[in-house]
């Protein structure tokens, strides 16, 4: 199997930089059954574009950072929700958390955290913001916090499209 990490224009990125993981293999699928459009979108120049954001270190090891469709673009910065979610999950009063992009006219998107507190725990937006401000770069701190149930599918994956639709009216994140 051969892998590359590519920028938005399809060029290889430098070690340490984040881009889309693309893979090539003789055992790779030929395409999506009955969906030529999606096949053309996903397989380009013999590489399957995974939709995963990844980086490679100087030793050639790959690290998945997040999903492209979940990345938040705010004020020219690319923000990876999984990093913020990891910080939120460390909070002793938070049972579950999800981070999505929320539309903003000036910044394109802002970071929005949806928090599910532990049973019988009272948590406020101020608690969440203080926790994040002490642990994250300023531009990654959520600008909007909502207390709600985190929807998950039967395999446990957070249904971010449900949250995006509920709070912003769009299933998909903003794309440039």
Short mmCIF file of C-alpha atoms in Angstrom, two decimals:
data_model
loop_
_atom_site.label_atom_id
_atom_site.label_comp_id
_atom_site.label_asym_id
_atom_site.label_seq_id
_atom_site.Cartn_x
_atom_site.Cartn_y
_atom_site.Cartn_z
CA UNK A 1 0.00 0.00 0.00
CA UNK A 2 1.21 3.48 -0.83
CA UNK A 3 0.06 6.59 1.04
CA UNK A 4 0.37 10.32 0.54
CA UNK A 5 -0.79 13.36 2.42
CA UNK A 6 -2.06 16.03 0.05
CA UNK A 7 -3.01 19.68 0.29
CA UNK A 8 -6.26 21.08 -1.18
CA UNK A 9 -4.62 21.33 -4.62
CA UNK A 10 -3.43 17.69 -4.63
CA UNK A 11 0.23 18.43 -3.83
CA UNK A 12 2.22 16.52 -1.22
CA UNK A 13 2.57 18.37 2.09
CA UNK A 14 5.75 18.56 4.15
CA UNK A 15 6.25 16.25 7.16
CA UNK A 16 4.31 17.61 10.13
CA UNK A 17 1.76 19.47 7.98
CA UNK A 18 -1.85 18.32 7.89
CA UNK A 19 -3.55 17.29 4.66
CA UNK A 20 -5.87 14.65 3.24
CA UNK A 21 -4.73 11.03 3.38
CA UNK A 22 -4.78 9.38 -0.06
CA UNK A 23 -3.95 5.70 -0.55
CA UNK A 24 -3.12 3.45 -3.49
CA UNK A 25 -3.06 -0.33 -3.58
CA UNK A 26 -3.63 -3.14 -6.08
CA UNK A 27 -6.37 -4.36 -3.74
CA UNK A 28 -8.12 -0.99 -3.60
CA UNK A 29 -11.74 -0.91 -4.66
CA UNK A 30 -12.47 0.01 -8.26
CA UNK A 31 -15.24 2.42 -7.30
CA UNK A 32 -18.62 2.88 -5.71
CA UNK A 33 -21.23 0.54 -7.17
CA UNK A 34 -23.67 2.48 -9.32
CA UNK A 35 -22.19 5.86 -8.39
CA UNK A 36 -19.70 7.08 -10.99
CA UNK A 37 -19.83 10.65 -9.68
CA UNK A 38 -18.71 9.63 -6.19
CA UNK A 39 -16.08 7.33 -7.70
CA UNK A 40 -14.60 10.22 -9.73
CA UNK A 41 -14.65 12.40 -6.64
CA UNK A 42 -12.93 9.82 -4.44
CA UNK A 43 -10.44 8.13 -6.78
CA UNK A 44 -8.12 10.53 -8.55
CA UNK A 45 -4.82 9.66 -10.26
CA UNK A 46 -5.15 6.11 -8.91
CA UNK A 47 -5.35 7.29 -5.28
CA UNK A 48 -8.37 6.87 -3.03
CA UNK A 49 -8.97 10.14 -1.18
CA UNK A 50 -10.09 8.97 2.26
CA UNK A 51 -11.54 12.18 3.66
CA UNK A 52 -9.25 11.75 6.67
CA UNK A 53 -6.98 14.58 7.74
CA UNK A 54 -3.56 13.26 8.64
CA UNK A 55 0.05 14.26 9.14
CA UNK A 56 3.28 12.35 8.67
CA UNK A 57 6.26 12.63 10.98
CA UNK A 58 9.93 12.68 9.93
CA UNK A 59 10.10 8.88 10.30
CA UNK A 60 7.31 8.38 7.75
CA UNK A 61 4.67 7.38 10.32
CA UNK A 62 1.12 8.57 9.63
CA UNK A 63 -1.21 10.07 12.24
CA UNK A 64 -4.93 10.62 11.68
CA UNK A 65 -5.91 14.07 12.93
CA UNK A 66 -9.64 14.28 12.15
CA UNK A 67 -12.19 13.98 9.34
CA UNK A 68 -12.16 16.64 6.59
CA UNK A 69 -15.91 17.07 6.81
CA UNK A 70 -15.63 17.91 10.52
CA UNK A 71 -12.81 20.47 10.27
CA UNK A 72 -13.83 23.98 11.29
CA UNK A 73 -12.59 26.96 9.29
CA UNK A 74 -12.61 30.03 11.53
CA UNK A 75 -10.94 33.33 10.70
CA UNK A 76 -8.47 31.63 8.35
CA UNK A 77 -7.53 28.94 10.90
CA UNK A 78 -8.21 25.24 10.44
CA UNK A 79 -9.49 23.82 13.72
CA UNK A 80 -9.76 20.09 14.38
CA UNK A 81 -12.76 19.30 16.62
CA UNK A 82 -11.24 16.10 18.01
CA UNK A 83 -8.57 18.14 19.82
CA UNK A 84 -11.21 20.25 21.57
CA UNK A 85 -13.38 17.20 22.28
CA UNK A 86 -10.42 15.48 23.97
CA UNK A 87 -10.07 18.47 26.32
CA UNK A 88 -13.81 18.54 27.03
CA UNK A 89 -13.91 14.80 27.81
CA UNK A 90 -11.32 15.39 30.56
CA UNK A 91 -13.71 17.68 32.45
CA UNK A 92 -15.02 15.82 35.53
CA UNK A 93 -18.61 17.01 34.99
CA UNK A 94 -18.91 16.20 31.31
CA UNK A 95 -20.32 12.84 30.22
CA UNK A 96 -20.01 13.47 26.49
CA UNK A 97 -19.11 16.29 24.12
CA UNK A 98 -19.17 17.10 20.42
CA UNK A 99 -17.65 20.07 18.62
CA UNK A 100 -19.02 21.44 15.36
CA UNK A 101 -18.62 24.55 13.25
CA UNK A 102 -21.38 27.11 13.62
CA UNK A 103 -21.90 29.64 10.78
CA UNK A 104 -20.52 33.13 11.38
CA UNK A 105 -20.68 36.02 8.92
CA UNK A 106 -17.29 37.46 9.89
CA UNK A 107 -15.21 34.36 10.67
CA UNK A 108 -16.97 31.86 8.32
CA UNK A 109 -17.48 29.47 11.26
CA UNK A 110 -17.04 29.58 15.01
CA UNK A 111 -16.37 26.68 17.35
CA UNK A 112 -19.54 25.37 18.99
CA UNK A 113 -19.42 22.79 21.78
CA UNK A 114 -22.40 20.60 22.57
CA UNK A 115 -22.05 19.29 26.11
CA UNK A 116 -23.85 16.41 27.79
CA UNK A 117 -23.26 16.68 31.55
CA UNK A 118 -22.93 13.69 33.82
CA UNK A 119 -26.13 12.66 35.58
CA UNK A 120 -26.97 14.92 38.53
CA UNK A 121 -24.19 17.38 37.61
CA UNK A 122 -24.92 21.02 36.95
CA UNK A 123 -22.55 22.59 34.44
CA UNK A 124 -22.68 26.05 32.91
CA UNK A 125 -21.34 27.63 29.75
CA UNK A 126 -18.93 29.61 31.94
CA UNK A 127 -17.58 26.35 33.48
CA UNK A 128 -16.93 24.93 30.02
CA UNK A 129 -15.30 28.12 28.73
CA UNK A 130 -13.01 28.44 31.77
CA UNK A 131 -11.95 24.80 31.37
CA UNK A 132 -11.15 25.30 27.69
CA UNK A 133 -9.41 28.67 28.14
CA UNK A 134 -6.95 27.05 30.55
CA UNK A 135 -6.12 24.23 28.11
CA UNK A 136 -6.52 25.46 24.51
CA UNK A 137 -5.20 28.18 22.26
CA UNK A 138 -7.57 31.15 22.26
CA UNK A 139 -8.83 30.57 18.70
CA UNK A 140 -9.83 26.99 19.58
CA UNK A 141 -11.95 27.90 22.61
CA UNK A 142 -15.66 27.44 21.83
CA UNK A 143 -17.53 30.69 21.26
CA UNK A 144 -20.85 28.95 21.69
CA UNK A 145 -21.72 26.24 24.23
CA UNK A 146 -24.99 24.31 24.32
CA UNK A 147 -26.07 21.78 26.93
CA UNK A 148 -27.82 18.90 25.17
CA UNK A 149 -27.83 15.16 24.58
CA UNK A 150 -25.14 13.90 22.16
CA UNK A 151 -26.77 11.70 19.50
CA UNK A 152 -24.85 8.58 18.49
CA UNK A 153 -25.47 5.83 15.96
CA UNK A 154 -25.65 2.14 16.99
CA UNK A 155 -21.85 1.79 16.69
CA UNK A 156 -21.26 4.76 18.99
CA UNK A 157 -20.25 7.35 16.39
CA UNK A 158 -21.37 10.91 17.15
CA UNK A 159 -23.98 12.06 14.63
CA UNK A 160 -22.49 15.47 13.92
CA UNK A 161 -24.74 15.95 10.90
CA UNK A 162 -27.75 15.76 13.27
CA UNK A 163 -26.19 18.39 15.53
CA UNK A 164 -25.26 20.65 12.61
CA UNK A 165 -28.78 20.42 11.21
CA UNK A 166 -30.35 21.06 14.63
CA UNK A 167 -28.28 24.13 15.43
CA UNK A 168 -27.38 25.64 12.05
CA UNK A 169 -29.89 24.14 9.63
CA UNK A 170 -27.16 22.48 7.51
CA UNK A 171 -26.12 18.81 7.64
CA UNK A 172 -22.68 19.46 6.18
CA UNK A 173 -19.91 21.66 7.53
CA UNK A 174 -18.91 24.76 5.61
CA UNK A 175 -16.53 24.10 2.70
CA UNK A 176 -14.36 26.57 0.82
#
